[in-house]
Coordinates of C-alpha atoms in Angstrom, one line a residue:
X1 CA 0.0 0.0 0.0
X2 CA 2.8 2.4 0.9
X3 CA 4.5 1.7 -2.4
X4 CA 1.3 2.6 -4.3
X5 CA 0.9 5.8 -2.4
X6 CA 4.5 6.7 -3.1
X7 CA 4.2 5.9 -6.8
X8 CA 1.0 7.9 -7.1
X9 CA 2.5 11.0 -5.5
X10 CA 5.6 10.7 -7.6
X11 CA 3.5 10.4 -10.8
X12 CA 1.4 13.4 -9.8
X13 CA 4.5 15.5 -9.3
X14 CA 6.0 14.4 -12.6
X15 CA 2.7 15.2 -14.3
X16 CA 2.8 18.7 -12.8
X17 CA 6.3 19.2 -14.2
X18 CA 5.2 18.0 -17.6
X19 CA 2.2 20.3 -17.6
X20 CA 4.6 23.2 -16.7
X21 CA 6.8 22.5 -19.7
X22 CA 3.8 22.3 -22.0
X23 CA 1.6 25.2 -20.7
X24 CA 2.7 28.6 -19.5
X25 CA -1.0 29.4 -18.8
X26 CA -1.0 26.6 -16.2
X27 CA 2.1 28.1 -14.6
X28 CA 0.7 31.6 -14.7
X29 CA -2.4 30.5 -12.9
X30 CA -0.3 28.7 -10.3
X31 CA 2.1 31.7 -9.8
X32 CA -0.8 34.2 -9.6
X33 CA -3.4 32.3 -7.6
X34 CA -1.7 29.6 -5.5
X35 CA 1.9 30.3 -5.0
X36 CA 1.4 33.7 -3.2
X37 CA -0.6 32.1 -0.4
X38 CA 1.7 29.1 -0.1
X39 CA 4.8 31.3 -0.1
X40 CA 3.4 33.6 2.6
X41 CA 2.4 30.7 4.9
X42 CA 5.7 28.9 4.4
X43 CA 7.8 32.0 5.0
X44 CA 5.8 32.9 8.2
X45 CA 6.5 29.4 9.6
X46 CA 10.2 29.4 8.8
X47 CA 10.6 33.0 10.1
X48 CA 9.9 31.6 13.5
X49 CA 13.5 30.3 13.4
X50 CA 16.1 33.0 14.2
X51 CA 18.6 31.2 11.9
X52 CA 18.6 30.1 8.3
X53 CA 16.5 26.9 8.4
X54 CA 17.3 26.1 4.8
X55 CA 21.0 26.2 5.4
X56 CA 20.8 23.8 8.2
X57 CA 18.5 21.5 6.2
X58 CA 21.3 21.2 3.7
X59 CA 23.7 20.3 6.5
X60 CA 21.2 17.7 7.8
X61 CA 20.9 16.4 4.2
X62 CA 24.6 16.0 3.9
X63 CA 24.8 14.2 7.3
X64 CA 22.0 11.9 6.3
X65 CA 23.8 11.1 3.0
X66 CA 26.9 10.1 5.0
X67 CA 24.8 8.0 7.4
X68 CA 23.0 6.3 4.5
X69 CA 26.4 5.3 2.9
X70 CA 27.5 4.0 6.3
X71 CA 24.3 2.0 6.8
X72 CA 24.7 0.5 3.3
X73 CA 28.3 -0.5 4.1
X74 CA 27.2 -2.1 7.4
X75 CA 24.4 -4.0 5.5
X76 CA 27.0 -5.5 3.2
X77 CA 29.7 -6.2 5.7
X78 CA 27.8 -7.0 9.0
X79 CA 25.4 -9.8 8.4
X80 CA 23.2 -9.0 11.4
X81 CA 19.5 -8.4 11.7
X82 CA 20.0 -5.0 13.2
X83 CA 22.1 -3.8 10.2
X84 CA 19.3 -5.0 7.8
X85 CA 16.7 -3.1 9.8
X86 CA 18.9 0.0 10.0
X87 CA 19.5 0.0 6.2
X88 CA 15.8 -0.6 5.5
X89 CA 14.8 2.3 7.8
X90 CA 17.4 4.6 6.1
X91 CA 16.2 3.6 2.7
X92 CA 12.6 4.3 3.6
X93 CA 13.6 7.8 4.9
X94 CA 15.5 8.4 1.7
X95 CA 12.5 7.4 -0.5
X96 CA 9.9 9.5 1.4
X97 CA 12.2 12.4 2.1
X98 CA 13.3 12.5 -1.6
X99 CA 9.6 12.5 -2.6
X100 CA 8.8 15.4 -0.2
X101 CA 11.8 17.3 -1.5
X102 CA 10.8 16.8 -5.1
X103 CA 7.3 18.0 -4.4
X104 CA 8.6 21.1 -2.6
X105 CA 11.0 21.9 -5.4
X106 CA 8.2 21.4 -7.9
X107 CA 5.9 23.8 -6.1
X108 CA 8.5 26.4 -5.1
X109 CA 10.9 26.3 -8.0
X110 CA 10.3 24.2 -11.0
X111 CA 6.8 25.4 -11.9
X112 CA 7.9 29.1 -11.5
X113 CA 10.5 28.8 -14.3
X114 CA 7.8 28.3 -17.0
X115 CA 5.4 31.2 -16.2
X116 CA 5.2 34.2 -18.5
X117 CA 8.2 36.5 -18.7
X118 CA 8.4 39.8 -16.8
X119 CA 8.2 41.7 -20.1
X120 CA 5.1 39.9 -21.3
X121 CA 3.3 40.4 -18.0
X122 CA 4.3 44.0 -17.1
X123 CA 5.7 45.9 -20.0
X124 CA 3.3 47.2 -22.6
X125 CA 5.7 47.4 -25.5
X126 CA 8.9 45.6 -25.9
X127 CA 11.1 46.2 -28.9
X128 CA 11.7 43.1 -31.0
X129 CA 14.6 44.7 -33.0
X130 CA 16.7 45.6 -30.0
X131 CA 18.3 48.9 -29.1
X132 CA 20.9 51.2 -30.6
X133 CA 24.4 51.9 -29.3
X134 CA 23.2 55.4 -28.4
X135 CA 20.4 54.0 -26.2
X136 CA 22.7 51.6 -24.5
X137 CA 25.1 54.4 -23.8
X138 CA 22.3 56.5 -22.4
X139 CA 21.4 53.8 -19.9
X140 CA 25.1 53.2 -19.0
X141 CA 25.7 57.0 -18.5
X142 CA 22.6 57.3 -16.4
X143 CA 23.7 54.6 -14.0
X144 CA 27.3 55.8 -13.8
X145 CA 26.4 59.5 -13.2
X146 CA 23.9 58.5 -10.4
X147 CA 26.4 56.1 -8.8
X148 CA 29.1 58.8 -8.9
X149 CA 26.8 61.3 -7.3
X150 CA 25.7 59.1 -4.5
X151 CA 29.2 57.7 -3.7
X152 CA 30.4 61.0 -2.4
X153 CA 27.4 61.6 -0.2
X154 CA 27.3 58.4 1.9
X155 CA 28.9 58.0 5.4
X156 CA 32.2 56.2 5.6
X157 CA 34.6 54.9 8.3
X158 CA 38.2 56.1 8.8
X159 CA 39.5 53.8 6.1
X160 CA 36.9 55.1 3.6
X161 CA 34.6 52.1 3.6
X162 CA 30.8 52.6 3.6
X163 CA 28.9 52.2 6.9
X164 CA 25.2 51.7 7.4
X165 CA 23.5 51.9 10.7
X166 CA 19.8 51.9 9.9
X167 CA 17.6 48.7 9.8
X168 CA 18.5 47.3 6.4
X169 CA 16.0 44.4 6.6
X170 CA 13.0 46.6 7.3
X171 CA 14.1 49.2 4.7
X172 CA 14.4 46.4 2.1
X173 CA 10.9 45.0 3.0
X174 CA 9.4 48.5 2.7
X175 CA 11.1 49.1 -0.6
X176 CA 9.6 45.9 -2.0
X177 CA 6.1 46.7 -0.6
X178 CA 6.3 50.0 -2.4
X179 CA 7.1 48.2 -5.6
X180 CA 3.8 46.3 -5.0
X181 CA 1.9 49.4 -6.0
X182 CA 3.1 48.9 -9.5
X183 CA 3.6 45.2 -9.6
X184 CA 0.7 43.4 -7.8
X185 CA 2.7 40.2 -7.0
X186 CA 5.2 42.2 -4.9
X187 CA 2.5 43.1 -2.3
X188 CA 2.1 41.3 1.0
X189 CA 4.3 39.8 3.6
X190 CA 8.1 39.8 3.6
X191 CA 10.0 37.7 6.2
X192 CA 13.1 38.8 8.0
X193 CA 16.0 38.1 5.6
X194 CA 18.6 35.8 7.3
X195 CA 22.4 35.8 7.3
X196 CA 24.1 32.7 6.1
X197 CA 26.1 31.1 8.9
X198 CA 28.6 29.7 6.5
X199 CA 29.0 33.1 4.7
X200 CA 32.8 32.6 4.4
X201 CA 32.3 29.4 2.4
X202 CA 29.6 31.1 0.4
X203 CA 32.0 33.9 -0.4
X204 CA 34.4 31.4 -1.9
X205 CA 31.6 30.5 -4.5
X206 CA 31.1 34.3 -5.1
X207 CA 27.5 34.0 -4.1
X208 CA 25.8 37.1 -2.6
X209 CA 22.6 35.4 -1.6
X210 CA 20.5 32.3 -1.8
X211 CA 16.8 31.5 -2.2
X212 CA 16.0 28.2 -0.5
X213 CA 12.9 26.8 -2.1
X214 CA 12.5 24.1 0.6
X215 CA 12.4 26.7 3.4
X216 CA 11.1 29.8 1.6
X217 CA 13.7 32.1 3.1
X218 CA 15.6 35.0 1.7
X219 CA 19.3 34.5 2.7
X220 CA 22.3 36.8 2.2
X221 CA 26.1 36.6 2.5
X222 CA 27.0 38.4 5.7
X223 CA 30.7 38.5 4.8
X224 CA 30.3 40.5 1.6
X225 CA 30.8 44.3 1.5
X226 CA 27.8 46.3 2.8
X227 CA 27.1 48.0 -0.5
X228 CA 26.0 44.6 -2.0
X229 CA 23.5 43.8 0.7
X230 CA 20.5 46.0 -0.1
X231 CA 20.2 44.9 -3.7
X232 CA 20.9 41.3 -2.8
X233 CA 18.1 41.2 -0.1
X234 CA 15.6 42.7 -2.6
X235 CA 16.7 40.2 -5.2
X236 CA 16.1 37.3 -2.9
X237 CA 12.7 38.8 -1.8
X238 CA 11.8 38.9 -5.5
X239 CA 12.3 35.1 -5.6
X240 CA 9.9 34.7 -2.7
X241 CA 7.2 36.4 -4.8
X242 CA 7.6 33.9 -7.6
X243 CA 10.1 35.8 -9.8
X244 CA 12.5 32.8 -10.1
X245 CA 14.4 34.0 -13.2
X246 CA 17.7 35.6 -12.2
X247 CA 17.6 38.5 -14.6
X248 CA 14.0 39.4 -13.5
X249 CA 15.1 39.2 -9.8
X250 CA 18.0 41.5 -10.7
X251 CA 15.7 44.0 -12.3
X252 CA 13.2 44.0 -9.4
X253 CA 16.1 44.3 -6.9
X254 CA 17.4 47.2 -8.8
X255 CA 14.1 49.0 -9.1
X256 CA 13.2 48.5 -5.5
X257 CA 16.6 50.0 -4.4
X258 CA 16.7 53.0 -6.8
X259 CA 13.1 53.8 -5.9
X260 CA 13.9 53.9 -2.1
X261 CA 14.3 57.1 -0.1
X262 CA 17.4 55.5 1.4
X263 CA 20.6 56.7 -0.3
X264 CA 22.5 53.5 0.5
X265 CA 19.8 51.5 -1.2
X266 CA 19.8 53.7 -4.3
X267 CA 23.6 53.4 -4.5
X268 CA 23.4 49.6 -4.0
X269 CA 20.9 49.4 -6.8
X270 CA 23.2 51.2 -9.3
X271 CA 26.2 49.2 -8.2
X272 CA 24.2 45.9 -8.6
X273 CA 23.9 46.4 -12.3
X274 CA 26.8 48.7 -13.3
X275 CA 29.1 45.8 -14.2
X276 CA 26.5 44.2 -16.5
X277 CA 25.7 47.5 -18.3
X278 CA 29.4 48.5 -18.5
X279 CA 30.3 45.2 -20.1
X280 CA 27.7 45.5 -22.8
X281 CA 28.5 49.1 -23.4
X282 CA 32.2 48.4 -24.0
X283 CA 31.3 45.5 -26.3
X284 CA 29.0 47.8 -28.3
X285 CA 31.8 50.3 -29.0
X286 CA 34.4 47.6 -29.6
X287 CA 36.3 48.6 -26.5
X288 CA 37.4 51.8 -28.3
X289 CA 39.1 54.0 -25.7
X290 CA 38.6 57.2 -27.5
X291 CA 34.9 56.6 -27.8
X292 CA 34.7 55.5 -24.2
X293 CA 36.4 58.7 -23.1
X294 CA 33.5 60.8 -24.4
X295 CA 31.2 59.4 -21.7
X296 CA 31.1 60.0 -18.0
X297 CA 33.8 58.1 -16.2
X298 CA 33.2 55.8 -13.3
X299 CA 34.6 57.6 -10.2
X300 CA 37.4 56.2 -8.0
X301 CA 34.9 55.9 -5.1
X302 CA 32.5 53.8 -7.2
X303 CA 35.4 51.6 -8.4
X304 CA 36.4 51.1 -4.8
X305 CA 32.9 50.3 -3.6
X306 CA 32.2 48.0 -6.5
X307 CA 33.8 44.9 -4.8
X308 CA 32.4 41.7 -3.6
X309 CA 34.5 41.5 -0.4
X310 CA 37.0 44.0 1.0
X311 CA 40.6 43.0 0.9
X312 CA 40.6 42.3 4.7
X313 CA 37.5 40.2 4.4
X314 CA 39.1 38.1 1.7
X315 CA 42.2 37.5 3.8
X316 CA 40.0 36.2 6.7
X317 CA 38.0 34.0 4.3
X318 CA 41.2 32.5 2.8
X319 CA 42.7 31.9 6.3
X320 CA 39.7 29.8 7.4
X321 CA 39.2 28.1 4.0
X322 CA 38.9 24.3 4.0
X323 CA 39.0 24.0 0.2
X324 CA 40.5 26.4 -2.3
X325 CA 38.4 29.3 -3.5
X326 CA 39.0 28.3 -7.1
X327 CA 37.6 24.8 -6.5
X328 CA 34.6 26.1 -4.6
X329 CA 33.8 28.5 -7.3
X330 CA 34.1 26.0 -10.1
X331 CA 31.8 23.5 -8.3
X332 CA 29.3 26.3 -7.5
X333 CA 29.2 27.5 -11.1
X334 CA 28.8 24.0 -12.5
X335 CA 25.9 23.2 -10.1
X336 CA 24.2 26.5 -10.8
X337 CA 24.6 26.2 -14.6
X338 CA 23.2 22.6 -14.5
X339 CA 20.2 23.7 -12.4
X340 CA 19.4 26.6 -14.7
X341 CA 19.6 24.5 -17.8
X342 CA 17.6 21.7 -16.3
X343 CA 14.8 24.2 -15.8
X344 CA 15.0 25.4 -19.4
X345 CA 17.3 28.4 -19.0
X346 CA 19.6 27.8 -21.9
X347 CA 21.9 30.7 -21.2
X348 CA 23.1 29.2 -17.9
X349 CA 25.0 31.7 -15.8
X350 CA 24.8 34.3 -18.6
X351 CA 21.1 34.7 -17.6
X352 CA 22.2 37.1 -14.8
X353 CA 23.4 39.6 -17.5
X354 CA 20.0 39.5 -19.1
X355 CA 19.1 42.4 -16.8
X356 CA 20.6 44.8 -19.3
X357 CA 17.9 44.0 -21.9
X358 CA 15.2 44.3 -19.2
X359 CA 16.7 47.7 -18.1
X360 CA 16.7 48.9 -21.7
X361 CA 13.0 47.8 -22.0
X362 CA 12.1 49.5 -18.7
X363 CA 13.8 52.8 -19.5
X364 CA 12.4 52.9 -23.1
X365 CA 10.7 56.3 -23.4
X366 CA 12.3 57.5 -20.2
X367 CA 16.0 57.8 -20.9
X368 CA 15.7 57.8 -24.7
X369 CA 13.2 58.5 -27.3
X370 CA 11.5 61.9 -27.0
X371 CA 13.5 62.7 -23.8
X372 CA 17.1 61.9 -22.8
X373 CA 17.7 62.0 -19.0
X374 CA 21.2 62.0 -17.5
X375 CA 20.6 62.1 -13.8
X376 CA 17.3 61.3 -12.0
X377 CA 15.6 64.2 -10.3
X378 CA 15.7 62.6 -6.9
X379 CA 19.5 62.4 -6.9
X380 CA 20.3 65.6 -8.7
X381 CA 17.9 67.7 -6.6
X382 CA 16.2 69.1 -9.7

C-alpha cells in the first residue's frame, strides 16, 4: 500500500512538471493564484526560526547522505538483523524524504520557471529589434552618473569604507512593498532576511545570496561588502514572490533599491547592475578607448565600492578556508549552470546579465526617445 501511495504521489509531481513545460498558462495560474498564499504561509512558519533553516536543512541532508552510505556499508559487511533493519529504515527515509523534496522543489521552484516572462506580463511594448548603441550608452551613462553622485554623499569609516546603521532588513521590505503598488505580485508579507552562517564558504563561491525553495527564506552573505546587501536582499525577496528568473530578480532588486528614499539602497541598486551594463557598453563600442572617453567616467569611489568583499574580508576567508576558492567557485558555477539548464534556462550563468535587456526595456521612453535624461531628479535635486 505504501509503495502505491509513493508511486501515485511521484507520478502526480511528474505530471505537474510535464504540464509546466507544456503550458505557460497553467504556470501563470499557479504563480498568480496559488503560490502567493503558499509562499506567505511557508515564510511565516520558517521565520519563527532565528537562523537560516534552509542552510541547516542542507547540512542535515549531507549528514543523512553520509549515514546512508555507512548503513549500506554495514548492511554489506555486517550480516546481522540490526544492520538489515537500519538500512531498511534509512532507505525508507530516503525514499519518502526524496519524494517530499521533489514536491517542494516542484511547487517552489520548477513550476515558476515556466510562467510568463516579466516583459510579457508587465511591459506594454517591448522592442523586437533591440536597441541602438546610443540608447545603451544613455542607460550606461545614467547609471554611472547617479552612482558617482551618491558615492560622495554616503557616510564612511576612517578607512573610507561605507557604513550603514539603519535597519536594512526593514528598509528592504518597505522598498519591496512600495514596488507592489506597480507590480501586484510584490505586495504582501516579507519575512526577515537571514544571514548565512557559512558566509565565508559562500564567499568562496562568489554567491551574494540564496533562495532556499524548501524553506522559503531570503538569505544573504554576511561577509560581503555592505554595498552589496540592499540589492541582494531585494533580489532574494523577488524570488519569494515567484520571480524565479535571475535576470528578472536582478531588475526587481534594482528598481526596489533605486526607488527607495534611502541613499545607500539607491547606491546599492546602481552598483548591482553597473558591471553588466558597463560590459555590454564596452562591447558595443568595440572597446574603443577614444569613444569610451567621451562618456562620464566611473569615479574612484565607485570603483572602490564595486567589490564583492573587502581585501581584509578576503584575507580572513582564505585563512579559514577548508577548500580552495578556485575549486569552490568551479563547483558552484557548475551546479548553478546545471540547475538553470535543467529548468529550461539555456543561457546558464549568462542569464544574470539579461538584466541589461530588461533595463533597456524598462527605460524605453524615459531615458531615450523623446527625452534623454542623464541624472534622476531625486538624486540631482532638480
